[in-house]
PDB file of C-alpha atoms in Angstrom:
ATOM      1  CA  MET A   1      85.302 117.627  57.950  1.00  0.00           C
ATOM      2  CA  THR A   2      86.402 119.085  54.621  1.00  0.00           C
ATOM      3  CA  THR A   3      89.211 117.729  52.519  1.00  0.00           C
ATOM      4  CA  TYR A   4      91.142 120.927  53.234  1.00  0.00           C
ATOM      5  CA  THR A   5      90.783 120.550  57.017  1.00  0.00           C
ATOM      6  CA  SER A   6      91.844 116.898  56.888  1.00  0.00           C
ATOM      7  CA  LEU A   7      94.914 117.759  54.856  1.00  0.00           C
ATOM      8  CA  LYS A   8      95.762 120.582  57.243  1.00  0.00           C
ATOM      9  CA  ASN A   9      95.550 118.307  60.292  1.00  0.00           C
ATOM     10  CA  THR A  10      97.657 115.680  58.578  1.00  0.00           C
ATOM     11  CA  CYS A  11     100.381 118.259  57.877  1.00  0.00           C
ATOM     12  CA  ILE A  12     100.319 119.420  61.490  1.00  0.00           C
ATOM     13  CA  ILE A  13     100.747 115.839  62.730  1.00  0.00           C
ATOM     14  CA  ILE A  14     103.658 115.281  60.311  1.00  0.00           C
ATOM     15  CA  VAL A  15     105.370 118.485  61.512  1.00  0.00           C
ATOM     16  CA  ILE A  16     104.969 117.499  65.189  1.00  0.00           C
ATOM     17  CA  LEU A  17     106.272 113.970  64.591  1.00  0.00           C
ATOM     18  CA  GLY A  18     109.156 115.378  62.567  1.00  0.00           C
ATOM     19  CA  GLY A  19     110.028 117.755  65.387  1.00  0.00           C
ATOM     20  CA  ILE A  20     110.033 114.927  67.928  1.00  0.00           C
ATOM     21  CA  TYR A  21     112.260 112.846  65.658  1.00  0.00           C
ATOM     22  CA  MET A  22     114.757 115.689  65.138  1.00  0.00           C
ATOM     23  CA  ALA A  23     114.890 116.407  68.872  1.00  0.00           C
ATOM     24  CA  ALA A  24     115.594 112.752  69.584  1.00  0.00           C
ATOM     25  CA  GLN A  25     118.355 112.686  66.979  1.00  0.00           C
ATOM     26  CA  LEU A  26     119.869 115.887  68.393  1.00  0.00           C
ATOM     27  CA  PHE A  27     119.976 114.323  71.859  1.00  0.00           C
ATOM     28  CA  ASN A  28     121.524 111.106  70.556  1.00  0.00           C
ATOM     29  CA  TYR A  29     124.298 112.809  68.610  1.00  0.00           C
ATOM     30  CA  SER A  30     125.096 115.376  71.288  1.00  0.00           C
ATOM     31  CA  LYS A  31     126.152 112.545  73.594  1.00  0.00           C
ATOM     32  CA  ILE A  32     129.570 111.762  72.152  1.00  0.00           C
ATOM     33  CA  ASP A  33     131.087 108.495  73.273  1.00  0.00           C
ATOM     34  CA  ASP A  34     134.589 108.872  74.756  1.00  0.00           C
ATOM     35  CA  PRO A  35     136.534 105.717  73.852  1.00  0.00           C
ATOM     36  CA  THR A  36     138.854 106.338  76.817  1.00  0.00           C
ATOM     37  CA  THR A  37     135.989 106.372  79.328  1.00  0.00           C
ATOM     38  CA  GLU A  38     134.806 103.084  80.752  1.00  0.00           C
ATOM     39  CA  HIS A  39     132.496 102.124  83.556  1.00  0.00           C
ATOM     40  CA  ILE A  40     133.646 101.222  87.016  1.00  0.00           C
ATOM     41  CA  GLY A  41     134.284  97.509  87.120  1.00  0.00           C
ATOM     42  CA  SER A  42     135.623  97.498  83.586  1.00  0.00           C
ATOM     43  CA  GLU A  43     139.020  96.145  82.613  1.00  0.00           C
ATOM     44  CA  TYR A  44     140.454  99.684  82.628  1.00  0.00           C
ATOM     45  CA  MET A  45     139.346 100.504  86.154  1.00  0.00           C
ATOM     46  CA  SER A  46     140.498  97.132  87.428  1.00  0.00           C
ATOM     47  CA  LYS A  47     144.059  98.233  86.659  1.00  0.00           C
ATOM     48  CA  TYR A  48     143.823 101.204  89.037  1.00  0.00           C
ATOM     49  CA  ASN A  49     144.415 100.295  92.666  1.00  0.00           C
ATOM     50  CA  VAL A  50     144.973 102.133  95.913  1.00  0.00           C
ATOM     51  CA  TYR A  51     146.642  99.843  98.397  1.00  0.00           C
ATOM     52  CA  ALA A  52     146.507  99.708 102.150  1.00  0.00           C
ATOM     53  CA  LEU A  53     150.048  99.698 103.474  1.00  0.00           C
ATOM     54  CA  LYS A  54     151.598  96.992 105.594  1.00  0.00           C
ATOM     55  CA  THR A  55     152.880  98.366 108.858  1.00  0.00           C
ATOM     56  CA  PRO A  56     156.038  96.733 110.190  1.00  0.00           C
ATOM     57  CA  ASP A  57     155.869  94.432 113.182  1.00  0.00           C
ATOM     58  CA  LYS A  58     158.815  96.174 114.790  1.00  0.00           C
ATOM     59  CA  MET A  59     160.300  99.631 114.504  1.00  0.00           C
ATOM     60  CA  THR A  60     162.666 101.884 116.401  1.00  0.00           C
ATOM     61  CA  PHE A  61     162.957 105.641 116.680  1.00  0.00           C
ATOM     62  CA  ALA A  62     166.334 107.019 117.777  1.00  0.00           C
ATOM     63  CA  GLY A  63     167.271 103.545 119.012  1.00  0.00           C
ATOM     64  CA  GLU A  64     164.129 103.148 121.130  1.00  0.00           C
ATOM     65  CA  ASN A  65     161.443 100.547 120.431  1.00  0.00           C
ATOM     66  CA  VAL A  66     158.090 101.805 119.159  1.00  0.00           C
ATOM     67  CA  PRO A  67     155.203  99.784 120.722  1.00  0.00           C
ATOM     68  CA  LEU A  68     153.484  98.886 117.450  1.00  0.00           C
ATOM     69  CA  GLU A  69     151.823  95.908 119.147  1.00  0.00           C
ATOM     70  CA  ARG A  70     149.395  98.448 120.665  1.00  0.00           C
ATOM     71  CA  TRP A  71     146.391  99.163 118.434  1.00  0.00           C
ATOM     72  CA  ASP A  72     146.366 102.888 119.223  1.00  0.00           C
ATOM     73  CA  VAL A  73     150.044 103.274 118.347  1.00  0.00           C
ATOM     74  CA  LYS A  74     149.737 101.149 115.218  1.00  0.00           C
ATOM     75  CA  GLU A  75     146.735 103.102 113.905  1.00  0.00           C
ATOM     76  CA  SER A  76     148.408 106.459 114.555  1.00  0.00           C
ATOM     77  CA  PHE A  77     151.508 105.301 112.710  1.00  0.00           C
ATOM     78  CA  ASP A  78     149.418 103.823 109.875  1.00  0.00           C
ATOM     79  CA  ARG A  79     147.663 107.161 109.358  1.00  0.00           C
ATOM     80  CA  GLU A  80     150.947 109.031 108.853  1.00  0.00           C
ATOM     81  CA  LEU A  81     152.313 106.256 106.656  1.00  0.00           C
ATOM     82  CA  LEU A  82     149.285 106.556 104.357  1.00  0.00           C
ATOM     83  CA  VAL A  83     149.277 110.352 104.265  1.00  0.00           C
ATOM     84  CA  ASN A  84     152.964 110.655 103.436  1.00  0.00           C
ATOM     85  CA  THR A  85     153.018 107.784 100.942  1.00  0.00           C
ATOM     86  CA  TYR A  86     150.078 109.051  98.915  1.00  0.00           C
ATOM     87  CA  TRP A  87     151.100 112.708  99.061  1.00  0.00           C
ATOM     88  CA  GLN A  88     153.613 111.700  96.408  1.00  0.00           C
ATOM     89  CA  SER A  89     154.695 115.124  95.171  1.00  0.00           C
ATOM     90  CA  GLN A  90     155.685 116.317  98.625  1.00  0.00           C
ATOM     91  CA  THR A  91     157.476 113.104  99.579  1.00  0.00           C
ATOM     92  CA  LEU A  92     159.392 113.092  96.287  1.00  0.00           C
ATOM     93  CA  LEU A  93     160.548 116.624  97.042  1.00  0.00           C
ATOM     94  CA  PHE A  94     161.655 115.434 100.489  1.00  0.00           C
ATOM     95  CA  ILE A  95     163.699 112.655  98.867  1.00  0.00           C
ATOM     96  CA  LYS A  96     165.280 115.072  96.387  1.00  0.00           C
ATOM     97  CA  ARG A  97     166.184 117.702  99.004  1.00  0.00           C
ATOM     98  CA  ALA A  98     167.441 115.131 101.493  1.00  0.00           C
ATOM     99  CA  ASN A  99     170.201 114.233  99.060  1.00  0.00           C
ATOM    100  CA  ARG A 100     171.486 117.809  99.411  1.00  0.00           C
ATOM    101  CA  TYR A 101     170.933 118.584 103.070  1.00  0.00           C
ATOM    102  CA  PHE A 102     171.264 115.267 104.921  1.00  0.00           C
ATOM    103  CA  PRO A 103     175.031 115.098 104.181  1.00  0.00           C
ATOM    104  CA  ILE A 104     175.325 118.475 105.953  1.00  0.00           C
ATOM    105  CA  ILE A 105     173.098 117.569 108.908  1.00  0.00           C
ATOM    106  CA  GLU A 106     174.180 113.969 109.549  1.00  0.00           C
ATOM    107  CA  PRO A 107     177.822 114.577 110.566  1.00  0.00           C
ATOM    108  CA  ILE A 108     176.756 117.381 112.902  1.00  0.00           C
ATOM    109  CA  LEU A 109     174.206 115.150 114.638  1.00  0.00           C
ATOM    110  CA  LYS A 110     176.851 112.458 115.028  1.00  0.00           C
ATOM    111  CA  GLU A 111     179.463 114.876 116.343  1.00  0.00           C
ATOM    112  CA  GLN A 112     176.978 116.368 118.814  1.00  0.00           C
ATOM    113  CA  GLY A 113     175.780 112.972 120.066  1.00  0.00           C
ATOM    114  CA  VAL A 114     172.202 113.243 118.784  1.00  0.00           C
ATOM    115  CA  PRO A 115     170.564 110.213 117.093  1.00  0.00           C
ATOM    116  CA  ASP A 116     170.641 110.283 113.315  1.00  0.00           C
ATOM    117  CA  ASP A 117     166.836 109.917 113.159  1.00  0.00           C
ATOM    118  CA  PHE A 118     166.481 113.574 114.159  1.00  0.00           C
ATOM    119  CA  LYS A 119     167.341 114.592 110.612  1.00  0.00           C
ATOM    120  CA  TYR A 120     163.742 113.553 109.860  1.00  0.00           C
ATOM    121  CA  LEU A 121     162.540 116.013 112.505  1.00  0.00           C
ATOM    122  CA  ALA A 122     164.260 118.805 110.580  1.00  0.00           C
ATOM    123  CA  LEU A 123     162.619 117.513 107.409  1.00  0.00           C
ATOM    124  CA  ILE A 124     159.063 117.636 108.736  1.00  0.00           C
ATOM    125  CA  GLU A 125     159.688 120.977 110.451  1.00  0.00           C
ATOM    126  CA  SER A 126     160.693 122.808 107.289  1.00  0.00           C
ATOM    127  CA  GLY A 127     160.611 120.444 104.320  1.00  0.00           C
ATOM    128  CA  LEU A 128     164.391 121.028 104.265  1.00  0.00           C
ATOM    129  CA  VAL A 129     163.877 124.558 102.967  1.00  0.00           C
ATOM    130  CA  PRO A 130     166.480 126.813 104.659  1.00  0.00           C
ATOM    131  CA  THR A 131     164.340 129.929 104.133  1.00  0.00           C
ATOM    132  CA  ALA A 132     161.151 128.397 105.557  1.00  0.00           C
ATOM    133  CA  GLU A 133     159.140 130.757 107.774  1.00  0.00           C
ATOM    134  CA  SER A 134     156.084 129.892 109.856  1.00  0.00           C
ATOM    135  CA  SER A 135     153.112 132.130 110.607  1.00  0.00           C
ATOM    136  CA  VAL A 136     154.306 132.503 114.217  1.00  0.00           C
ATOM    137  CA  GLY A 137     157.839 133.595 113.323  1.00  0.00           C
ATOM    138  CA  ALA A 138     159.782 130.336 113.445  1.00  0.00           C
ATOM    139  CA  VAL A 139     162.362 130.225 110.658  1.00  0.00           C
ATOM    140  CA  GLY A 140     165.025 128.064 109.054  1.00  0.00           C
ATOM    141  CA  ILE A 141     165.414 124.327 108.623  1.00  0.00           C
ATOM    142  CA  TRP A 142     164.970 123.773 112.376  1.00  0.00           C
ATOM    143  CA  GLN A 143     162.215 126.404 112.743  1.00  0.00           C
ATOM    144  CA  PHE A 144     163.739 128.321 115.643  1.00  0.00           C
ATOM    145  CA  MET A 145     161.866 131.127 117.347  1.00  0.00           C
ATOM    146  CA  LYS A 146     163.936 134.252 117.909  1.00  0.00           C
ATOM    147  CA  GLY A 147     164.258 133.944 121.691  1.00  0.00           C
ATOM    148  CA  THR A 148     165.114 130.238 121.683  1.00  0.00           C
ATOM    149  CA  ALA A 149     167.690 130.767 118.933  1.00  0.00           C
ATOM    150  CA  LYS A 150     169.480 133.405 120.993  1.00  0.00           C
ATOM    151  CA  ASP A 151     169.384 131.161 124.076  1.00  0.00           C
ATOM    152  CA  TYR A 152     171.282 128.511 122.116  1.00  0.00           C
ATOM    153  CA  GLY A 153     173.977 130.748 120.703  1.00  0.00           C
ATOM    154  CA  LEU A 154     172.613 131.963 117.381  1.00  0.00           C
ATOM    155  CA  GLU A 155     172.940 135.558 116.272  1.00  0.00           C
ATOM    156  CA  VAL A 156     169.541 136.996 115.394  1.00  0.00           C
ATOM    157  CA  GLU A 157     169.785 140.617 114.301  1.00  0.00           C
ATOM    158  CA  THR A 158     168.553 142.843 111.496  1.00  0.00           C
ATOM    159  CA  GLU A 159     171.468 142.164 109.151  1.00  0.00           C
ATOM    160  CA  VAL A 160     172.429 138.647 110.279  1.00  0.00           C
ATOM    161  CA  ASP A 161     170.041 135.873 111.307  1.00  0.00           C
ATOM    162  CA  GLU A 162     171.829 132.570 111.874  1.00  0.00           C
ATOM    163  CA  ARG A 163     168.567 130.651 112.122  1.00  0.00           C
ATOM    164  CA  TYR A 164     168.858 130.525 108.323  1.00  0.00           C
ATOM    165  CA  ASN A 165     172.362 129.050 108.528  1.00  0.00           C
ATOM    166  CA  VAL A 166     172.010 125.285 108.104  1.00  0.00           C
ATOM    167  CA  GLU A 167     175.223 124.316 109.907  1.00  0.00           C
ATOM    168  CA  LYS A 168     174.928 126.718 112.840  1.00  0.00           C
ATOM    169  CA  SER A 169     171.224 126.151 113.385  1.00  0.00           C
ATOM    170  CA  THR A 170     171.804 122.375 113.382  1.00  0.00           C
ATOM    171  CA  ILE A 171     174.400 122.763 116.149  1.00  0.00           C
ATOM    172  CA  ALA A 172     171.969 124.905 118.136  1.00  0.00           C
ATOM    173  CA  ALA A 173     169.173 122.354 117.613  1.00  0.00           C
ATOM    174  CA  CYS A 174     171.455 119.603 118.917  1.00  0.00           C
ATOM    175  CA  LYS A 175     172.084 121.599 122.095  1.00  0.00           C
ATOM    176  CA  TYR A 176     168.344 122.022 122.577  1.00  0.00           C
ATOM    177  CA  LEU A 177     167.624 118.342 121.935  1.00  0.00           C
ATOM    178  CA  LYS A 178     170.322 117.134 124.319  1.00  0.00           C
ATOM    179  CA  LYS A 179     169.041 119.386 127.081  1.00  0.00           C
ATOM    180  CA  SER A 180     165.563 117.947 126.558  1.00  0.00           C
ATOM    181  CA  TYR A 181     166.951 114.410 126.708  1.00  0.00           C
ATOM    182  CA  ASP A 182     168.619 115.193 130.039  1.00  0.00           C
ATOM    183  CA  LYS A 183     165.162 116.185 131.264  1.00  0.00           C
ATOM    184  CA  TYR A 184     162.965 113.407 129.806  1.00  0.00           C
ATOM    185  CA  GLY A 185     165.274 110.467 129.186  1.00  0.00           C
ATOM    186  CA  THR A 186     163.390 109.326 126.048  1.00  0.00           C
ATOM    187  CA  TRP A 187     163.898 110.630 122.528  1.00  0.00           C
ATOM    188  CA  SER A 188     160.212 110.397 121.647  1.00  0.00           C
ATOM    189  CA  LEU A 189     159.366 112.912 124.381  1.00  0.00           C
ATOM    190  CA  VAL A 190     162.322 115.027 123.215  1.00  0.00           C
ATOM    191  CA  ALA A 191     160.807 115.168 119.733  1.00  0.00           C
ATOM    192  CA  ALA A 192     157.341 115.961 121.090  1.00  0.00           C
ATOM    193  CA  SER A 193     158.717 118.768 123.253  1.00  0.00           C
ATOM    194  CA  TYR A 194     160.473 120.238 120.223  1.00  0.00           C
ATOM    195  CA  ASN A 195     157.056 120.688 118.663  1.00  0.00           C
ATOM    196  CA  ALA A 196     154.937 121.678 121.656  1.00  0.00           C
ATOM    197  CA  GLY A 197     157.493 123.113 124.063  1.00  0.00           C
ATOM    198  CA  ARG A 198     158.807 121.663 127.307  1.00  0.00           C
ATOM    199  CA  ARG A 199     156.298 123.476 129.518  1.00  0.00           C
ATOM    200  CA  PHE A 200     153.337 121.999 127.658  1.00  0.00           C
ATOM    201  CA  ILE A 201     154.775 118.479 127.736  1.00  0.00           C
ATOM    202  CA  ASP A 202     155.601 118.825 131.443  1.00  0.00           C
ATOM    203  CA  LYS A 203     152.024 119.915 132.145  1.00  0.00           C
ATOM    204  CA  GLN A 204     150.533 116.985 130.215  1.00  0.00           C
ATOM    205  CA  LEU A 205     152.829 114.459 131.883  1.00  0.00           C
ATOM    206  CA  ARG A 206     151.652 115.689 135.302  1.00  0.00           C
ATOM    207  CA  LEU A 207     147.995 116.004 134.320  1.00  0.00           C
ATOM    208  CA  GLN A 208     147.810 112.540 132.771  1.00  0.00           C
ATOM    209  CA  ASP A 209     150.179 110.857 135.232  1.00  0.00           C
ATOM    210  CA  ALA A 210     152.181 109.524 132.266  1.00  0.00           C
ATOM    211  CA  GLY A 211     155.850 109.059 131.566  1.00  0.00           C
ATOM    212  CA  ASP A 212     155.912 108.193 127.888  1.00  0.00           C
ATOM    213  CA  TYR A 213     154.929 109.920 124.635  1.00  0.00           C
ATOM    214  CA  PHE A 214     152.908 106.928 123.474  1.00  0.00           C
ATOM    215  CA  ASP A 215     150.752 107.093 126.632  1.00  0.00           C
ATOM    216  CA  LEU A 216     149.912 110.789 126.251  1.00  0.00           C
ATOM    217  CA  LEU A 217     146.648 112.149 124.876  1.00  0.00           C
ATOM    218  CA  LEU A 218     147.741 115.240 122.951  1.00  0.00           C
ATOM    219  CA  GLY A 219     146.267 117.705 120.492  1.00  0.00           C
ATOM    220  CA  GLU A 220     146.122 117.014 116.766  1.00  0.00           C
ATOM    221  CA  GLU A 221     149.505 118.496 115.830  1.00  0.00           C
ATOM    222  CA  THR A 222     151.699 117.135 118.625  1.00  0.00           C
ATOM    223  CA  GLY A 223     149.722 113.893 118.776  1.00  0.00           C
ATOM    224  CA  ARG A 224     150.692 113.208 115.153  1.00  0.00           C
ATOM    225  CA  TYR A 225     154.155 114.766 115.265  1.00  0.00           C
ATOM    226  CA  VAL A 226     156.386 111.873 116.327  1.00  0.00           C
ATOM    227  CA  PHE A 227     154.384 109.406 114.228  1.00  0.00           C
ATOM    228  CA  ARG A 228     154.927 111.615 111.206  1.00  0.00           C
ATOM    229  CA  ILE A 229     158.691 111.602 111.834  1.00  0.00           C
ATOM    230  CA  MET A 230     158.629 107.821 112.068  1.00  0.00           C
ATOM    231  CA  ALA A 231     156.536 107.475 108.907  1.00  0.00           C
ATOM    232  CA  ILE A 232     158.890 109.674 106.893  1.00  0.00           C
ATOM    233  CA  LYS A 233     161.819 107.673 108.215  1.00  0.00           C
ATOM    234  CA  ARG A 234     160.163 104.398 107.222  1.00  0.00           C
ATOM    235  CA  ILE A 235     159.325 105.628 103.723  1.00  0.00           C
ATOM    236  CA  MET A 236     162.674 107.238 102.988  1.00  0.00           C
ATOM    237  CA  GLU A 237     164.620 104.235 104.205  1.00  0.00           C
ATOM    238  CA  ASN A 238     162.458 101.920 102.047  1.00  0.00           C
ATOM    239  CA  THR A 239     161.508 103.999  99.011  1.00  0.00           C
ATOM    240  CA  ASP A 240     161.227 100.974  96.691  1.00  0.00           C
ATOM    241  CA  GLU A 241     158.727  99.321  99.008  1.00  0.00           C
ATOM    242  CA  PHE A 242     156.497 102.392  98.875  1.00  0.00           C
ATOM    243  CA  GLY A 243     156.639 102.775  95.115  1.00  0.00           C
ATOM    244  CA  PHE A 244     158.918 105.786  94.737  1.00  0.00           C
ATOM    245  CA  ARG A 245     161.025 105.575  91.591  1.00  0.00           C
ATOM    246  CA  TYR A 246     163.772 108.015  90.691  1.00  0.00           C
ATOM    247  CA  ARG A 247     167.137 108.227  89.038  1.00  0.00           C
ATOM    248  CA  THR A 248     170.230 109.438  90.839  1.00  0.00           C
ATOM    249  CA  SER A 249     170.271 112.420  88.497  1.00  0.00           C
ATOM    250  CA  ASP A 250     166.766 113.377  89.726  1.00  0.00           C
ATOM    251  CA  LEU A 251     168.094 114.123  93.218  1.00  0.00           C
ATOM    252  CA  TYR A 252     169.219 117.606  94.207  1.00  0.00           C
ATOM    253  CA  PRO A 253     173.019 117.426  94.517  1.00  0.00           C
ATOM    254  CA  ASN A 254     175.034 118.748  97.415  1.00  0.00           C
ATOM    255  CA  ILE A 255     176.984 121.400  95.532  1.00  0.00           C
ATOM    256  CA  PRO A 256     180.668 121.701  96.539  1.00  0.00           C
ATOM    257  CA  THR A 257     181.377 125.019  98.222  1.00  0.00           C
ATOM    258  CA  ARG A 258     184.175 127.293  99.410  1.00  0.00           C
ATOM    259  CA  LYS A 259     184.291 129.840 102.237  1.00  0.00           C
ATOM    260  CA  VAL A 260     185.165 133.501 101.950  1.00  0.00           C
ATOM    261  CA  LYS A 261     185.986 135.186 105.267  1.00  0.00           C
ATOM    262  CA  VAL A 262     184.751 138.712 105.929  1.00  0.00           C
ATOM    263  CA  SER A 263     185.763 140.639 109.039  1.00  0.00           C
ATOM    264  CA  GLY A 264     184.740 144.137 107.983  1.00  0.00           C
ATOM    265  CA  ASN A 265     181.763 145.790 106.356  1.00  0.00           C
ATOM    266  CA  VAL A 266     180.329 145.004 102.927  1.00  0.00           C
ATOM    267  CA  ASP A 267     178.709 148.012 101.274  1.00  0.00           C
ATOM    268  CA  ASP A 268     176.965 146.114  98.474  1.00  0.00           C
ATOM    269  CA  PHE A 269     176.588 142.354  98.234  1.00  0.00           C
ATOM    270  CA  ALA A 270     175.719 142.609  94.534  1.00  0.00           C
ATOM    271  CA  VAL A 271     179.191 144.048  93.923  1.00  0.00           C
ATOM    272  CA  PHE A 272     180.742 141.565  96.368  1.00  0.00           C
ATOM    273  CA  ALA A 273     179.092 138.686  94.503  1.00  0.00           C
ATOM    274  CA  LYS A 274     180.441 139.791  91.118  1.00  0.00           C
ATOM    275  CA  GLU A 275     183.913 140.231  92.574  1.00  0.00           C
ATOM    276  CA  ASN A 276     183.735 136.594  93.678  1.00  0.00           C
ATOM    277  CA  GLY A 277     182.491 135.233  90.371  1.00  0.00           C
ATOM    278  CA  VAL A 278     178.789 134.783  91.200  1.00  0.00           C
ATOM    279  CA  ASN A 279     175.621 136.858  91.070  1.00  0.00           C
ATOM    280  CA  TYR A 280     173.573 138.270  93.940  1.00  0.00           C
ATOM    281  CA  LYS A 281     170.932 135.548  93.648  1.00  0.00           C
ATOM    282  CA  ILE A 282     173.477 132.723  94.033  1.00  0.00           C
ATOM    283  CA  LEU A 283     175.197 134.458  96.950  1.00  0.00           C
ATOM    284  CA  LYS A 284     171.892 134.808  98.802  1.00  0.00           C
ATOM    285  CA  HIS A 285     170.907 131.222  97.959  1.00  0.00           C
ATOM    286  CA  PHE A 286     173.986 129.918  99.775  1.00  0.00           C
ATOM    287  CA  ASN A 287     173.788 132.530 102.554  1.00  0.00           C
ATOM    288  CA  PRO A 288     170.144 133.227 103.424  1.00  0.00           C
ATOM    289  CA  TRP A 289     171.346 134.253 106.896  1.00  0.00           C
ATOM    290  CA  LEU A 290     172.577 137.521 105.333  1.00  0.00           C
ATOM    291  CA  ARG A 291     169.298 139.413 105.626  1.00  0.00           C
ATOM    292  CA  LYS A 292     170.234 142.689 103.917  1.00  0.00           C
ATOM    293  CA  ALA A 293     171.994 143.745 100.715  1.00  0.00           C
ATOM    294  CA  TYR A 294     174.869 145.038 102.840  1.00  0.00           C
ATOM    295  CA  LEU A 295     176.736 144.225 106.070  1.00  0.00           C
ATOM    296  CA  THR A 296     177.595 147.001 108.510  1.00  0.00           C
ATOM    297  CA  ASN A 297     179.517 144.775 110.951  1.00  0.00           C
ATOM    298  CA  LEU A 298     180.527 147.543 113.353  1.00  0.00           C
ATOM    299  CA  SER A 299     181.917 144.948 115.787  1.00  0.00           C
ATOM    300  CA  LYS A 300     184.319 143.640 113.095  1.00  0.00           C
ATOM    301  CA  LYS A 301     183.134 140.091 113.702  1.00  0.00           C
ATOM    302  CA  GLU A 302     184.487 137.468 111.308  1.00  0.00           C
ATOM    303  CA  TYR A 303     181.874 135.805 109.135  1.00  0.00           C
ATOM    304  CA  GLU A 304     182.258 132.967 106.652  1.00  0.00           C
ATOM    305  CA  ILE A 305     180.328 133.470 103.446  1.00  0.00           C
ATOM    306  CA  THR A 306     179.617 130.302 101.476  1.00  0.00           C
ATOM    307  CA  LEU A 307     180.037 130.284  97.700  1.00  0.00           C
ATOM    308  CA  PRO A 308     180.039 127.521  95.076  1.00  0.00           C
ATOM    309  CA  ALA A 309     183.442 125.912  94.625  1.00  0.00           C
ATOM    310  CA  LYS A 310     185.453 126.797  91.536  1.00  0.00           C
ATOM    311  CA  GLY A 311     183.930 125.074  88.531  1.00  0.00           C
ATOM    312  CA  TYR A 312     180.438 124.949  90.074  1.00  0.00           C
ATOM    313  CA  ILE A 313     179.412 128.543  89.446  1.00  0.00           C
ATOM    314  CA  ASN A 314     177.182 127.762  86.450  1.00  0.00           C
ATOM    315  CA  PHE A 315     176.072 124.455  87.772  1.00  0.00           C
ATOM    316  CA  ALA A 316     174.230 121.809  85.762  1.00  0.00           C
ATOM    317  CA  PHE A 317     173.043 118.423  87.041  1.00  0.00           C
ATOM    318  CA  SER A 318     174.211 116.703  83.865  1.00  0.00           C
ATOM    319  CA  GLU A 319     177.746 117.963  84.424  1.00  0.00           C
ATOM    320  CA  TYR A 320     177.781 116.783  88.021  1.00  0.00           C
ATOM    321  CA  LYS A 321     176.490 113.235  87.556  1.00  0.00           C
ATOM    322  CA  SER A 322     178.188 110.574  85.495  1.00  0.00           C
ATOM    323  CA  PRO A 323     176.235 108.877  82.670  1.00  0.00           C
ATOM    324  CA  SER A 324     176.032 105.660  84.668  1.00  0.00           C
ATOM    325  CA  ASP A 325     174.493 107.520  87.586  1.00  0.00           C
ATOM    326  CA  SER A 326     171.931 109.246  85.435  1.00  0.00           C
ATOM    327  CA  VAL A 327     170.305 106.042  84.243  1.00  0.00           C
ATOM    328  CA  ALA A 328     170.196 104.254  87.588  1.00  0.00           C
ATOM    329  CA  VAL A 329     166.639 103.902  88.868  1.00  0.00           C
ATOM    330  CA  LYS A 330     165.915 103.306  92.521  1.00  0.00           C
TER     331      LYS A 330
END
């Protein structure tokens, strides 16, 4: 081997080793350590916990005892408690909206002789969104179908649809619920029939030779329905226990309102709104049951249109709540 060949081979070896070294260094420095990232089991991760929830030993729904001593009932309730506790964004919205709509619903339930717990049925039906619409055509806070709404005294027409009227639809829902109670005699079956329909519940009671909601084997939706109502009730009546923290000023306020009576036609609700010191958007927010931008009203029926009370037209939370309220944390 010549001196030239030996030198050539040595250079080749140096180049190869240099390449390997550079590749190794490139790999090492491309892996940047993130000081905020630690391994599972580290002190950081030990501070993050997801807790199983303690189910109560006793609970009532609409004044009736829930048999939580039964494993099947307890596990069904536990499932809904977990789902609705750890779906924090939705449950926080429920808490916020309840502050606005429960004061409207509660006195109507009491006046109509329906247990107060049924306000939670309205909540899970619609999320307390008055304009809620389902894929099958149920609308409003109580999710009435067109035919059922008419059967219970609501006007459902092209220009006026009272399923979107919180007060009137609540009265109609109470009539429906009381009729179901006359039939079943238990409020849990009343709630289940509100979801699945009386015919379906009647069929399952006969088929399964049962007389109680908690003894029925039902499909996924109706099987979970009453337990979901109970779970929402439990959480919203014990928000601290379930880790929900909020200030009074975080809640959606029940805005004071006034009524304007209309017994004729309205050619343009945008003009009507301005004449009454609001804009079209605000008028429709308070009256989603007005389905068009006009009202023909050939029958000359008297309607009450809801508007913000004087002084609450340009409404701000900070103006409504006192400073002491705004810092209170629940």
